[in-house]
Short mmCIF file of C-alpha atoms and ligand atoms in Angstrom, two decimals:
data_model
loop_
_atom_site.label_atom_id
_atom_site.label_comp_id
_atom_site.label_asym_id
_atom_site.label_seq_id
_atom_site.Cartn_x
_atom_site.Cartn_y
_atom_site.Cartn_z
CA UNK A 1 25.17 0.39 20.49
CA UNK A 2 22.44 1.47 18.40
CA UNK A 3 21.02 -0.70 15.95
CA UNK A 4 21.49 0.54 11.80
CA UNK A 5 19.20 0.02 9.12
CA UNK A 6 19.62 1.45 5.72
CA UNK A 7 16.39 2.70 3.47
CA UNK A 8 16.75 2.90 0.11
CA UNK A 9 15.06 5.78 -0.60
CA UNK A 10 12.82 6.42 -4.38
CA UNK A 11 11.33 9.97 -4.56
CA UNK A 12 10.08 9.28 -8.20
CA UNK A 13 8.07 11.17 -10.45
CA UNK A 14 5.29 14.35 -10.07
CA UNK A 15 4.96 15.24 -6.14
CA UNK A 16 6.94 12.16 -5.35
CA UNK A 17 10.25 13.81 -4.05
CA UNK A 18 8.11 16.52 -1.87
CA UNK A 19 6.29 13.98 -0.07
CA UNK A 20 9.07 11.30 0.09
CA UNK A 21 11.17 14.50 1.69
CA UNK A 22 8.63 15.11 4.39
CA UNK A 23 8.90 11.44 5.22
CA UNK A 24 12.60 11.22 5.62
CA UNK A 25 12.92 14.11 7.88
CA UNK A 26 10.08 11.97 9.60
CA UNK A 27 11.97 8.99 10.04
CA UNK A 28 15.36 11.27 10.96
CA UNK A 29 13.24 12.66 14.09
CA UNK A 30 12.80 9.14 15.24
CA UNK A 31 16.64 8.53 14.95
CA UNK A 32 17.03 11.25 17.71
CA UNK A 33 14.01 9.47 19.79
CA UNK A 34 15.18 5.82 19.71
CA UNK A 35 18.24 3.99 19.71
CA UNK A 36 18.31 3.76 16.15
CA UNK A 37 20.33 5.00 12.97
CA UNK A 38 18.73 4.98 9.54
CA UNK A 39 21.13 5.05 6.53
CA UNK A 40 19.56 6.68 3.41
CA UNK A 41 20.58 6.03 -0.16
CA UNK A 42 18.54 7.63 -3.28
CA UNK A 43 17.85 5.76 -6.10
CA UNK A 44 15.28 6.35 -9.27
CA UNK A 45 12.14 4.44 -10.49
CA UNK A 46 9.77 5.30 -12.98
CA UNK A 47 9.88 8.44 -15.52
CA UNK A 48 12.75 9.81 -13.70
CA UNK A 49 14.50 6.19 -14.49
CA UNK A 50 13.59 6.17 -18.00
CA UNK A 51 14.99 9.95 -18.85
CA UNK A 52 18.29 9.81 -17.20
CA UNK A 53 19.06 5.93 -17.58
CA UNK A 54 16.72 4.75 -20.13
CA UNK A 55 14.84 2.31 -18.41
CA UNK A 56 12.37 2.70 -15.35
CA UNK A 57 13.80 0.05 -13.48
CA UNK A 58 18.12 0.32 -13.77
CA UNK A 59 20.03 -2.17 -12.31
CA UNK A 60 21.46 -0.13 -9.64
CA UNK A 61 17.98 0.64 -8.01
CA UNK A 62 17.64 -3.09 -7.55
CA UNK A 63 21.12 -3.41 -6.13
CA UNK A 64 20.94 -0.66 -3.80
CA UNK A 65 17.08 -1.79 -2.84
CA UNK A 66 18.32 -5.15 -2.66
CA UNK A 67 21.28 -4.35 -0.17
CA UNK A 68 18.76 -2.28 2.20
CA UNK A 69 16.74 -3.49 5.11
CA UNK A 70 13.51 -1.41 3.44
CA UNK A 71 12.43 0.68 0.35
CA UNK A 72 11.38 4.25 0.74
CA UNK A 73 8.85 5.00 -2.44
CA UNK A 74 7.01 8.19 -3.65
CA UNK A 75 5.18 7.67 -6.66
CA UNK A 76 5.69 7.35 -10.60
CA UNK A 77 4.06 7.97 -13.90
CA UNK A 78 2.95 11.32 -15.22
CA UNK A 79 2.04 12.46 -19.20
CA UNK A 80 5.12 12.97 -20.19
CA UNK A 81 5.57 8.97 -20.34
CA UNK A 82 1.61 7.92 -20.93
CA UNK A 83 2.25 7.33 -24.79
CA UNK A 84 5.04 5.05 -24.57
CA UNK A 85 5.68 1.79 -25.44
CA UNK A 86 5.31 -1.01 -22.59
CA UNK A 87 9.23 -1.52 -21.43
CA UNK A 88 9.26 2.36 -21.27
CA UNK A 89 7.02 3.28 -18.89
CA UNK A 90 7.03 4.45 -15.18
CA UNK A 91 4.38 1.49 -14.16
CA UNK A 92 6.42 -1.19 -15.85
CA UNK A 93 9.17 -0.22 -13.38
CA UNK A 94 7.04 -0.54 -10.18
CA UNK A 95 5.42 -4.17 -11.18
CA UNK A 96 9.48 -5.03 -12.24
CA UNK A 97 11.01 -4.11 -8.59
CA UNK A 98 7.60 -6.12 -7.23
CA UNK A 99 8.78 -8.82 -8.97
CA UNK A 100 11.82 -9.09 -8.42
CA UNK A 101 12.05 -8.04 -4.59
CA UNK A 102 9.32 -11.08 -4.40
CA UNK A 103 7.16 -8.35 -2.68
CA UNK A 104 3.88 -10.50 -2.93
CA UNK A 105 1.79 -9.34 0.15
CA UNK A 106 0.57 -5.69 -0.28
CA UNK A 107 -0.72 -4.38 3.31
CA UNK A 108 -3.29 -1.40 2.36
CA UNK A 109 -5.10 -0.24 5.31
CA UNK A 110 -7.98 2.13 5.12
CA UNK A 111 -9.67 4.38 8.17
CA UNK A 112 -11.86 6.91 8.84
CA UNK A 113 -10.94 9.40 11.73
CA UNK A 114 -13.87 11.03 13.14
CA UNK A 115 -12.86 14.62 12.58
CA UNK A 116 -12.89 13.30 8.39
CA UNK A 117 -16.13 12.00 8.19
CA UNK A 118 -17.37 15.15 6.59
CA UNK A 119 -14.81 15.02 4.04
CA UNK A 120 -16.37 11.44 2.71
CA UNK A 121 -19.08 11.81 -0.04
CA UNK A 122 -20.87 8.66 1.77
CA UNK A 123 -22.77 9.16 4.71
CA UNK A 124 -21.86 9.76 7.72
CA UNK A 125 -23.47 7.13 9.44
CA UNK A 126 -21.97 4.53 6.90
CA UNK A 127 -18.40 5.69 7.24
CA UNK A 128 -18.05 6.76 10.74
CA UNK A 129 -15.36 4.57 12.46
CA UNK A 130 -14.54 2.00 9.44
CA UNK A 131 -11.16 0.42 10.41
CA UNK A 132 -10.37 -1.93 7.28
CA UNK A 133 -6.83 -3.53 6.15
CA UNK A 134 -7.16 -5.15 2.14
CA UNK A 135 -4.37 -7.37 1.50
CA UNK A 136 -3.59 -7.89 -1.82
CA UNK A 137 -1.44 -10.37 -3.57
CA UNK A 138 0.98 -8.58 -5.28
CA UNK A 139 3.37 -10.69 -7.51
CA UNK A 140 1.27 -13.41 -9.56
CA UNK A 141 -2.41 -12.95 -11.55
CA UNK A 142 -3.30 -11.55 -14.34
CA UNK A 143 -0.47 -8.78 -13.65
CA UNK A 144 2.06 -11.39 -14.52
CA UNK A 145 0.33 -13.84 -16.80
CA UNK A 146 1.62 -14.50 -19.55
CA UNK A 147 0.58 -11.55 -22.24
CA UNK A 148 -0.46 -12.04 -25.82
CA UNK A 149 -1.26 -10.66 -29.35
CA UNK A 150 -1.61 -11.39 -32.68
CA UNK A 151 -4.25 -12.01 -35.43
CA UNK A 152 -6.74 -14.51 -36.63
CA UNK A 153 -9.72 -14.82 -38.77
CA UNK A 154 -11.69 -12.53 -37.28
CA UNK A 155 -9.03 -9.46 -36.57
CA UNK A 156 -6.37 -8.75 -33.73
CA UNK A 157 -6.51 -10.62 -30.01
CA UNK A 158 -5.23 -9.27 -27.35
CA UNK A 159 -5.00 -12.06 -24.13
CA UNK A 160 -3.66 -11.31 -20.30
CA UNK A 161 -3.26 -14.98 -18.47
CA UNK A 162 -4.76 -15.31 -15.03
CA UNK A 163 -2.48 -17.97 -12.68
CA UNK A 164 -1.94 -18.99 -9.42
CA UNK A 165 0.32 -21.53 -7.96
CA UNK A 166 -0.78 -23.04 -4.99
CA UNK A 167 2.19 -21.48 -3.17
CA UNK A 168 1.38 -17.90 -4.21
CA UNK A 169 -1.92 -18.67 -2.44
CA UNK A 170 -0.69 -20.11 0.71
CA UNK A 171 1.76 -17.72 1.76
CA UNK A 172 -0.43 -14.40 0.79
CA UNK A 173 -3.43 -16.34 3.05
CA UNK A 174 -0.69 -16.88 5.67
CA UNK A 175 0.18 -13.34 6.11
CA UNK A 176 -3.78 -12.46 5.77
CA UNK A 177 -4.30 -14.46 8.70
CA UNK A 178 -1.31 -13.62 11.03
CA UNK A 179 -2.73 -9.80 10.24
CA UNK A 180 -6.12 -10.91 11.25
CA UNK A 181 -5.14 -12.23 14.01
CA UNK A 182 -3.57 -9.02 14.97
CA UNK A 183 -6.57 -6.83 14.18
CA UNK A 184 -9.82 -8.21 15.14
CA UNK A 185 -9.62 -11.49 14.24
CA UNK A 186 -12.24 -11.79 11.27
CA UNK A 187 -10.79 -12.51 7.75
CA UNK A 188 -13.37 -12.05 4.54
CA UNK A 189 -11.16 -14.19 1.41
CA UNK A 190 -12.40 -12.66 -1.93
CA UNK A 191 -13.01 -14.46 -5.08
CA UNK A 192 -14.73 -15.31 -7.97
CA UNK A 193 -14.95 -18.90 -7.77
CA UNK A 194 -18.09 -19.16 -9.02
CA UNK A 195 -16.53 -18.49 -12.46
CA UNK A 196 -12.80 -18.55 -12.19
CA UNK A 197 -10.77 -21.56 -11.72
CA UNK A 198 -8.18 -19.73 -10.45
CA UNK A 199 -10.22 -18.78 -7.78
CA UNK A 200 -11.81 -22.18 -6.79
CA UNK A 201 -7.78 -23.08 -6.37
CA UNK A 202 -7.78 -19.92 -4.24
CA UNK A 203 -10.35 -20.78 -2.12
CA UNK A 204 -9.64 -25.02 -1.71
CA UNK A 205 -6.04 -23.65 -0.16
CA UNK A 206 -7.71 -20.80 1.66
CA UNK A 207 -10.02 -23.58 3.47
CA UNK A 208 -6.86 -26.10 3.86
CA UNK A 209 -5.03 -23.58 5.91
CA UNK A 210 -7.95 -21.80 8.15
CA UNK A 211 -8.46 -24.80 10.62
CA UNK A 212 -4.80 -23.98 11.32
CA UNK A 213 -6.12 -20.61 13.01
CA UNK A 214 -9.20 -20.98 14.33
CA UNK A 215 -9.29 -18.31 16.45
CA UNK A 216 -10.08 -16.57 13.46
CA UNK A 217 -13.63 -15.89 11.84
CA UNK A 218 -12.96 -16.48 7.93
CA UNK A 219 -15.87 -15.87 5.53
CA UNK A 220 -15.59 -16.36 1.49
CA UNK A 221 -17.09 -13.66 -0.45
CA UNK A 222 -17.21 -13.09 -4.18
CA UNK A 223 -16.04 -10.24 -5.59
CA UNK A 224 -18.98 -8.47 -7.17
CA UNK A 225 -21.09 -8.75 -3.99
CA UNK A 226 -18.13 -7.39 -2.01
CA UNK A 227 -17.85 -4.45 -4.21
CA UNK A 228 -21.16 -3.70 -3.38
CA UNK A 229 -21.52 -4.40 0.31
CA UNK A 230 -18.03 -2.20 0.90
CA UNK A 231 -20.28 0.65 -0.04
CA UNK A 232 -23.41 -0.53 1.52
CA UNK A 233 -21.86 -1.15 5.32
CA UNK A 234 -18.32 -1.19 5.22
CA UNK A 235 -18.38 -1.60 9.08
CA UNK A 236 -18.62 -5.50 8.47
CA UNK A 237 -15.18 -5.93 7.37
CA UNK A 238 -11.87 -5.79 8.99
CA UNK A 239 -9.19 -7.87 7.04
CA UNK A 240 -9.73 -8.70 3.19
CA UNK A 241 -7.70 -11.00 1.47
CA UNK A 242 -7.53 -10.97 -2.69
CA UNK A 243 -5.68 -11.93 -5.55
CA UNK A 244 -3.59 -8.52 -7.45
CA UNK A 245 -6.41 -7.40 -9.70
CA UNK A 246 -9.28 -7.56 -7.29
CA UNK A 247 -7.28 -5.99 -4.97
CA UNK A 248 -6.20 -3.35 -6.97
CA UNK A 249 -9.59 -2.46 -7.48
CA UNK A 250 -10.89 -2.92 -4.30
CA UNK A 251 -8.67 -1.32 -2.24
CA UNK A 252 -9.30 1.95 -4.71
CA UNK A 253 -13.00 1.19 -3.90
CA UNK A 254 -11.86 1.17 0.18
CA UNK A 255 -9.61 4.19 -0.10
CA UNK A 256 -13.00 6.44 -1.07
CA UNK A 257 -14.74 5.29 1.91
CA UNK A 258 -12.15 7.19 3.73
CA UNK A 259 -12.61 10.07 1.51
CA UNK A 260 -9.47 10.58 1.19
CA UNK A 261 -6.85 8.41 -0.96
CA UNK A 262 -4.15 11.28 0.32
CA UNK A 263 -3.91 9.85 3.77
CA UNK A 264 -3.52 6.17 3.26
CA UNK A 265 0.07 4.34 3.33
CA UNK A 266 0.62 0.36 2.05
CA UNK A 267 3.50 -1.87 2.83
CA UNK A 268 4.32 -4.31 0.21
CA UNK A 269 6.44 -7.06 2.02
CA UNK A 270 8.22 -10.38 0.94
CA UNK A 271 9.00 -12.72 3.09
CA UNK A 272 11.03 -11.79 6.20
CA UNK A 273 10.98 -8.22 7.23
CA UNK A 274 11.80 -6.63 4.19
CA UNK A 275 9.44 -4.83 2.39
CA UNK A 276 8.69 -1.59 0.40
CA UNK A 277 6.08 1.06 1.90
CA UNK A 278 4.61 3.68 -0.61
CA UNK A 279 1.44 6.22 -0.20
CA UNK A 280 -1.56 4.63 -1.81
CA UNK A 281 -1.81 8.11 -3.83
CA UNK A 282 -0.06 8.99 -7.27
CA UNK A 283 2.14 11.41 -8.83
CA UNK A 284 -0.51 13.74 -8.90
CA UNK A 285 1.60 15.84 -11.50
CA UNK A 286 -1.27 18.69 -11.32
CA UNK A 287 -0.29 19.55 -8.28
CA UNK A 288 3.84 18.53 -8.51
CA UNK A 289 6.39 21.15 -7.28
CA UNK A 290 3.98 23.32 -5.70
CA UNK A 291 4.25 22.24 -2.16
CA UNK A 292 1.03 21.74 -1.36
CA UNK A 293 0.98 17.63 -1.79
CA UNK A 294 -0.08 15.76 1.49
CA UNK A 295 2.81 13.96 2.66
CA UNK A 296 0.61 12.38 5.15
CA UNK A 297 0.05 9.05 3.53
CA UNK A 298 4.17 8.86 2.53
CA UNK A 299 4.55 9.62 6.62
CA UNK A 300 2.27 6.92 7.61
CA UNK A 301 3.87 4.34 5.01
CA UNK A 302 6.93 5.30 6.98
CA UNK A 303 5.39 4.34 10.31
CA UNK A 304 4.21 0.73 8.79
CA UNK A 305 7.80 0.75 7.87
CA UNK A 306 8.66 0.87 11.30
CA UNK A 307 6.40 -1.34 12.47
CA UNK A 308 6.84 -3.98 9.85
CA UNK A 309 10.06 -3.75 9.10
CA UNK A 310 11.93 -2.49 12.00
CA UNK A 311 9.96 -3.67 14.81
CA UNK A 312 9.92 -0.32 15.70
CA UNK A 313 6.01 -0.39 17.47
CA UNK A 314 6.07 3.16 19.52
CA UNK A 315 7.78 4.99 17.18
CA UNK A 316 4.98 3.71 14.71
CA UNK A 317 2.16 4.27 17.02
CA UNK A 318 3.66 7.79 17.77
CA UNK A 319 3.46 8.84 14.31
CA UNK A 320 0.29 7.38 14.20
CA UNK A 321 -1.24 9.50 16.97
CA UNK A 322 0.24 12.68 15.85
CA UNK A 323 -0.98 12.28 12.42
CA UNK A 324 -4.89 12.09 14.21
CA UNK A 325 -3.73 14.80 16.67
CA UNK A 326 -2.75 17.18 13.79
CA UNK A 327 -6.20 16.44 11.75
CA UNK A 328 -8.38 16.65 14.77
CA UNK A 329 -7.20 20.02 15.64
CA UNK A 330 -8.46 21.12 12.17
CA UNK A 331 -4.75 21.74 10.37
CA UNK A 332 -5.08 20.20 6.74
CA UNK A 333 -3.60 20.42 3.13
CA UNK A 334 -5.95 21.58 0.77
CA UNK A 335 -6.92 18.15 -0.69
CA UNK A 336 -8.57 17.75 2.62
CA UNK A 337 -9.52 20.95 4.02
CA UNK A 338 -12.93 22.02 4.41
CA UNK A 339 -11.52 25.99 4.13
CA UNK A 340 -9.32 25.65 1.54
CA UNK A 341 -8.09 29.44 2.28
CA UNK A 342 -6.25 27.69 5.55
CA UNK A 343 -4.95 24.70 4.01
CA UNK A 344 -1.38 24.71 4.92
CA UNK A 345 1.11 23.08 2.37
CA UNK A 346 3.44 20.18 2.36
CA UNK A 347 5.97 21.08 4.51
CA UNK A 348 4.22 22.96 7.37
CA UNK A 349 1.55 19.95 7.67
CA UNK A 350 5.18 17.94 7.77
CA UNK A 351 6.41 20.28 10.46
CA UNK A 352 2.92 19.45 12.73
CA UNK A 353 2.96 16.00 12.59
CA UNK A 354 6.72 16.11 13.60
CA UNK A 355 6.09 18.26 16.73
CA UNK A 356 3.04 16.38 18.06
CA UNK A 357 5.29 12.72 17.97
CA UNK A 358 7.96 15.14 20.08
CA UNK A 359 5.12 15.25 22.32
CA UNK A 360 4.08 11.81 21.89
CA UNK A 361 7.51 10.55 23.10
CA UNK A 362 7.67 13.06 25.87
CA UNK A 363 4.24 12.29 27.53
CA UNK A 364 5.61 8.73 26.91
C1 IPM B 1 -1.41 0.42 -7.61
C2 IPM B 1 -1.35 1.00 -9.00
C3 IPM B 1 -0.51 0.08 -9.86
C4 IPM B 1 -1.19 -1.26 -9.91
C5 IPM B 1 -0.24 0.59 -11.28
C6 IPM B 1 0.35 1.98 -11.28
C7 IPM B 1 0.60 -0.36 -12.06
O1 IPM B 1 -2.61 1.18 -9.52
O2 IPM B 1 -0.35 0.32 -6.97
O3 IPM B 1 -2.50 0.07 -7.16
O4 IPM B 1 -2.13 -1.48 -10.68
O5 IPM B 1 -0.78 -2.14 -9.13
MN1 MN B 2 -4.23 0.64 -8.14
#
């Protein structure tokens, strides 16, 4: 009897259905090369939410996303929804189903294949083979402090509160060092603890829980000087662990070094198996409807899907492999290509990828 797990699938807003779409039909090949059925119901998040229901998070997404074994997400926002007020708009949505799916540890790895180095606009000899993961905490910080404004004396105030319970802490630097553990074993923790107190909390539970895994090499760093020395030799770091606003910047900062924010997936998981995997990328709306989005980073959230989620390791790695198969032998969407004459769009690069994990499985 094959095992079934049901994906609640949100295309979203601007290229977000055309690169969900190429996913999908990703994860339906692997159906037919494992014992496994996926069951796929559509939902909406973000400016699609707020035209048809009037809010970018409705109830039924969370019920349906709730109800699934894993979340299937494109991308929202676009201009259509920049000038609106705070409860109506497409990001409001995505840090709501965060919230409330407790999705607190955000997986975003970032790597440079050797056929992209040219694509980087740092040198080749400082991106060449940088293999990083940032893991961000995803559910507490400034994101979710408590907001403020009003007026005093001097004019209007505007306040964003930074907290941390020791629990957020511990369970994000858990995960951080079970991944560790699982790459190669060297953690950097960034914060600002010369400074913050949030972040000298950070750090006192980071160092109460690292004798617990000392087969792994931690370091502290703060996050100014690892802003810089991500640019400077990103080769020194494998795992980096943050709190949500350093590692929403920093894992921007990371993407680059790839040169390419188009290929990168992240998993955002609770605790459990569950979690919600999404490209790295945005709606791009420039570029929506014209099928010529990469779908590459939407098919390699799919594979951490597998992986985290499912348990699903080859079928992962397979997707992995093809995905580096495809771009070594030179076929790209135009965000990436070199030639931009030969880029191919979204569905062809789709259609690659999906015949070289046939292959995968074959050779298998
Ligand atoms: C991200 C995005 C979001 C964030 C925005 C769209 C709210 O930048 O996923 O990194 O800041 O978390
Ligand atoms: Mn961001």
């Amino acid at each position: 009897m094959s095992q079934t797990f049901t994906i609640t699938v949100l295309p979203g807003d601007g290229i977000g259905p055309e690169v969900t779409e190429q996913a999908v039909r990703v994860l339906k090949e692997v159906e037919a090369l494992e014992d496994v059925a996926f069951q796929f119901e559509y939902a909406r998040l973000g400016g699609c939410a707020i035209d048809e229901d009037g809010t970018p998070l409705p109830e039924d997404t969370l019920v349906k996303a709730r109800r699934s074994d894993a979340v299937l997400l494109g991308a929202v926002g676009g201009p259509k929804w920049d000038n609106n007020p705070a409860h109506l708009r497409p990001e409001t949505g995505l840090l709501g189903i965060r919230k409330e799916l407790g999705l607190y540890a955000n997986l975003r790895p970032a790597f440079m294949l050797d056929c992209m180095v040219g694509v980087s606009s740092l040198k080749e000899e400082v991106v060449k083979g940088v293999d990083l993961m940032v893991i961000r905490e995803l559910t507490g910080g400034l994101y979710f402090g408590e907001k403020k404004r009003y007026e005093d004396a001097q004019g209007e105030v505007a306040s964003d509160e930074m907290i941390y319970h020791e629990y957020e802490i511990e369970r994000i630097v858990r995960r951080a060092f079970e991944v560790a553990r699982l790459r190669s074993k060297q953690l950097t923790s960034v914060d600002k603890a010369n400074v913050l107190e949030s972040s000298r909390l950070w750090r006192k539970v980071v160092e109460r829980i690292a004798p617990e895994y000392p087969d792994v090499e931690l370091r502290h760093q703060l996050v100014d000087s690892c802003a810089m020395e991500l640019i400077r030799y990103p080769k020194q770091f494998d795992t980096v662990v943050t709190e949500n606003m350093f590692g929403d910047i920093l894992s921007d900062e990371a993407s680059m070094l790839t040169g390419s924010i188009g290929m990168l997936p992240s998993a955002s998981l609770a605790d459990g198996n569950f979690g919600l995997y999404e490209p790295v990328h945005g709606s791009a709306p420039d570029i929506a409807g014209k099928g010529v989005a990469n779908p590459t980073a939407t098919i390699l959230s799919a594979a951490m899907m597998l992986r985290y989620t499912f348990g699903l390791e080859k079928a992962a790695d397979a997707i992995e492999t093809a995905v580096h198969q495809v771009l070594n032998s030179g076929v790209r969407t135009g965000d990436i290509a070199e030639n931009k004459a030969e880029a191919v769009g979204t569905v062809e690069m789709a259609d690659r990828i999906i015949a070289a994990m046939k292959e995968e499985y074959v050779k298998a």
